[in-house]
mmCIF file of C-alpha atoms in Angstrom:
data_model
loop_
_atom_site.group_PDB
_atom_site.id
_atom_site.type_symbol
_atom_site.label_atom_id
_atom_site.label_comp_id
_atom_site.label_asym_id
_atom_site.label_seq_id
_atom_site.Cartn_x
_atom_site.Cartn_y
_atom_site.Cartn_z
ATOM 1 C CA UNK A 1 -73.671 -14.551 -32.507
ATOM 2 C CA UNK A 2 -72.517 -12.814 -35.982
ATOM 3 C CA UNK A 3 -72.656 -9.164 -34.534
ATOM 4 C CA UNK A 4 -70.853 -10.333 -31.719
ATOM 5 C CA UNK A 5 -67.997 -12.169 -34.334
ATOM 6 C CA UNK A 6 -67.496 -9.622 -36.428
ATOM 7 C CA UNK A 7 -67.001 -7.326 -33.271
ATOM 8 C CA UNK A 8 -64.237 -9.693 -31.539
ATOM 9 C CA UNK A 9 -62.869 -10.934 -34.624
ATOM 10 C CA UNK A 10 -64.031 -14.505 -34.504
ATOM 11 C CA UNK A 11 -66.097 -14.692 -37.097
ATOM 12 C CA UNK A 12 -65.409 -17.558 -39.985
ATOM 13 C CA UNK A 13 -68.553 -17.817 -41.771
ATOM 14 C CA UNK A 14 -72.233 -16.669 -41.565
ATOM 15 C CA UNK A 15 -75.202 -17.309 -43.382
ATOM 16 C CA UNK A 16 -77.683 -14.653 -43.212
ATOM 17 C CA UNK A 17 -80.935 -13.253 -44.954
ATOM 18 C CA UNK A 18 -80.745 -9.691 -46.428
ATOM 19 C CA UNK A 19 -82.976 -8.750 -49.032
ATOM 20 C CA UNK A 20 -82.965 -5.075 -50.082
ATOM 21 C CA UNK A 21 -85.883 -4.925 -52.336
ATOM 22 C CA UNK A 22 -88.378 -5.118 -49.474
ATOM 23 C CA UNK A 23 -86.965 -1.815 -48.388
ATOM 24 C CA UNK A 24 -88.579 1.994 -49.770
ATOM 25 C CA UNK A 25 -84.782 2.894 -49.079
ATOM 26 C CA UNK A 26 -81.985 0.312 -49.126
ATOM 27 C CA UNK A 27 -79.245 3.156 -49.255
ATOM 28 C CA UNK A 28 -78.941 3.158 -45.202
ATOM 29 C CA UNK A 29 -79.220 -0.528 -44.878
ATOM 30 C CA UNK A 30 -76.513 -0.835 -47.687
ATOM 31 C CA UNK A 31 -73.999 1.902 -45.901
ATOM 32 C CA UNK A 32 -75.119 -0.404 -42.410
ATOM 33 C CA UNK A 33 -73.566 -3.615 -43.926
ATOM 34 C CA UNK A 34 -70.933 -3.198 -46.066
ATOM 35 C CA UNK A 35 -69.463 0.427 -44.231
ATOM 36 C CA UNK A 36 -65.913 0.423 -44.686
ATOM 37 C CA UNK A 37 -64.380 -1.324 -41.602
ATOM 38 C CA UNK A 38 -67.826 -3.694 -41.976
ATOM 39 C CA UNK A 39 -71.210 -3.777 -40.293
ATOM 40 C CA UNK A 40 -72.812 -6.460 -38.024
ATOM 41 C CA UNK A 41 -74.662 -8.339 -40.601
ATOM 42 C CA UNK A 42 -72.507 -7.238 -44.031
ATOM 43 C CA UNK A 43 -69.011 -7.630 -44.680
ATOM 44 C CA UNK A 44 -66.068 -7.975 -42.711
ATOM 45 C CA UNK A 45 -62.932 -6.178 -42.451
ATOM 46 C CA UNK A 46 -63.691 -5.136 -46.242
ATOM 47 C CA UNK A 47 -63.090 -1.167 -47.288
ATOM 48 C CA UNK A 48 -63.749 0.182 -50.492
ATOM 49 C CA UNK A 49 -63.133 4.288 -50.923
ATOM 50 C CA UNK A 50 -66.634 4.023 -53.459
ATOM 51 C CA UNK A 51 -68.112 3.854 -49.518
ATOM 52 C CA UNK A 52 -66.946 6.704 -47.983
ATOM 53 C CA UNK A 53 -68.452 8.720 -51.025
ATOM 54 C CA UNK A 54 -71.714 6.691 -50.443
ATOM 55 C CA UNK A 55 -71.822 8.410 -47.242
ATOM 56 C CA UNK A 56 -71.540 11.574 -48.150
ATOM 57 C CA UNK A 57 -74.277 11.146 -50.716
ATOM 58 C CA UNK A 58 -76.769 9.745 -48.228
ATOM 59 C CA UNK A 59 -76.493 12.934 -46.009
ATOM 60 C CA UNK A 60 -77.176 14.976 -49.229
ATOM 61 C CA UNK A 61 -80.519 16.360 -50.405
ATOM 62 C CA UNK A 62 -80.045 15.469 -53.875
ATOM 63 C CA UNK A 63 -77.872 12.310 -53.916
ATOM 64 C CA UNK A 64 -75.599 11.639 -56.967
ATOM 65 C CA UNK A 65 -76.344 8.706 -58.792
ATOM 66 C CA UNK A 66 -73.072 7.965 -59.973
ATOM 67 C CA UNK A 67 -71.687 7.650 -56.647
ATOM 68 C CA UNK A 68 -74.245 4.915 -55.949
ATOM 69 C CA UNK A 69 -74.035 3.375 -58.885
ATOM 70 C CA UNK A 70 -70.053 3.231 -58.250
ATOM 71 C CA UNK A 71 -70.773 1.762 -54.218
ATOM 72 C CA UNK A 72 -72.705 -0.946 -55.655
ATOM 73 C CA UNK A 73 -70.505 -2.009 -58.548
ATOM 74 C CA UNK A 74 -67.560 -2.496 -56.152
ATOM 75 C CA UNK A 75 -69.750 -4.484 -53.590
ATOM 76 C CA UNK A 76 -70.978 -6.830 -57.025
ATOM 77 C CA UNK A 77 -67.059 -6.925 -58.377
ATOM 78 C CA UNK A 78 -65.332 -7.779 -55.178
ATOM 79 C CA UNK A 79 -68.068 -9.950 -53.429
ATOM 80 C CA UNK A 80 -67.375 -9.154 -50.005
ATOM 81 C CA UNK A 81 -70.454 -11.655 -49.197
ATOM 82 C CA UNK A 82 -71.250 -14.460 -51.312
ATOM 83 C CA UNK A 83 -74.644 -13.721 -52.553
ATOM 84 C CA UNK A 84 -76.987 -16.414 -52.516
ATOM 85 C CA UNK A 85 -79.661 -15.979 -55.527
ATOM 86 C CA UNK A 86 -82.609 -18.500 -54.450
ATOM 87 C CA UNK A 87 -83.278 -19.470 -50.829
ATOM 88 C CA UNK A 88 -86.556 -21.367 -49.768
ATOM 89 C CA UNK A 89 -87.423 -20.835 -45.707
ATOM 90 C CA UNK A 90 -89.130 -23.933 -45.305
ATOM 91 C CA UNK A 91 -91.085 -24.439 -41.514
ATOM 92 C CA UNK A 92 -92.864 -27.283 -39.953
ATOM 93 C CA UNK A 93 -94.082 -26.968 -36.169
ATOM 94 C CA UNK A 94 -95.466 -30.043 -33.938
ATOM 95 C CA UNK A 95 -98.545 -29.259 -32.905
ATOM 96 C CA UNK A 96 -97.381 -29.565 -29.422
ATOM 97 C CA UNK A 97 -95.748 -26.672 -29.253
ATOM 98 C CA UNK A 98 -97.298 -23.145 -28.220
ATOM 99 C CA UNK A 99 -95.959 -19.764 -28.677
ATOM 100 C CA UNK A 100 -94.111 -19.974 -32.187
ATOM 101 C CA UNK A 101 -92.964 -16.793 -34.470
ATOM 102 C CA UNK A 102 -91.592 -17.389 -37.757
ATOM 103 C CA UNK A 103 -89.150 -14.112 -37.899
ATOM 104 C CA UNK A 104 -88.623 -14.129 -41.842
ATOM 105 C CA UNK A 105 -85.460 -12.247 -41.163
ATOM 106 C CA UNK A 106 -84.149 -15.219 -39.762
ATOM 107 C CA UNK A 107 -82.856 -12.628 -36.632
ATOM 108 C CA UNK A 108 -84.593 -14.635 -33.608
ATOM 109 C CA UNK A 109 -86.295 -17.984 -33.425
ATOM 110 C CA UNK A 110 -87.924 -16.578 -30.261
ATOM 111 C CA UNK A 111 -87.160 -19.905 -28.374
ATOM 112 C CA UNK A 112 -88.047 -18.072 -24.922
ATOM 113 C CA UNK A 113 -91.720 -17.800 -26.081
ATOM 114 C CA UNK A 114 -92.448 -21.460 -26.797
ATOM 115 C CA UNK A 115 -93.770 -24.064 -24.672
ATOM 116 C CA UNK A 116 -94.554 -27.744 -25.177
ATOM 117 C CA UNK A 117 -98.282 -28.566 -24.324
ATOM 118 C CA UNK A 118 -99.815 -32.216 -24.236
ATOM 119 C CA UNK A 119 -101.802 -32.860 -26.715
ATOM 120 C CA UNK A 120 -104.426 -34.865 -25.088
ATOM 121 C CA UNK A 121 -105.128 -31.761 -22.473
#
């Protein structure tokens, strides 16, 4: 439902998991979500001219630093998202039920792969 928000417009509030150091790369991830215009799972409606020159540098063979360095300071000074420092994914499943997958990107609960089994079978 938050792709299809930000796409339509309807989109209030989200709460979403990103972290970017599990990634070798975060650069495309980074251009992905906060792109100026905004990205599915990043920011909305937010623009920032520090992006464009991101993109540039991410096509380049040897990227400039300071144009990173400048992307990322305007996404930590105007705090498109709220960042959330400390989150705990906590999970309990019934033994009943058959089929779960813990996605820890929090993307699908996979709800169409579970069943409910007696427990007495």
């Amino acid at each position: 439902m938050i792709p299809a928000g930000h796409q339509d417009g309807s989109l209030q509030v989200a709460l979403s998991a990103r972290n970017y150091g599990f990634l070798a790369d975060p650069l495309t991830t980074i251009l992905e979500d906060y792109a100026n215009g905004g990205g599915d799972w990043g920011a909305m409606n937010w623009r920032d001219n520090s992006m464009d020159n991101l993109e540039k540098v991410s096509q380049s063979v040897a990227p400039d630093v300071a144009h990173i360095q400048s992307a990322v300071e305007a996404v930590y000074l105007q705090k498109p998202v709220i960042p959330v420092a400390h989150y705990k994914q906590n999970i309990a499943v019934n033994e009943r039920v058959r089929g779960f997958v813990f996605d820890p990107y929090e993307r699908s609960y996979y709800l169409n792969q579970m069943t409910l089994v007696n427990v007495d079978d």
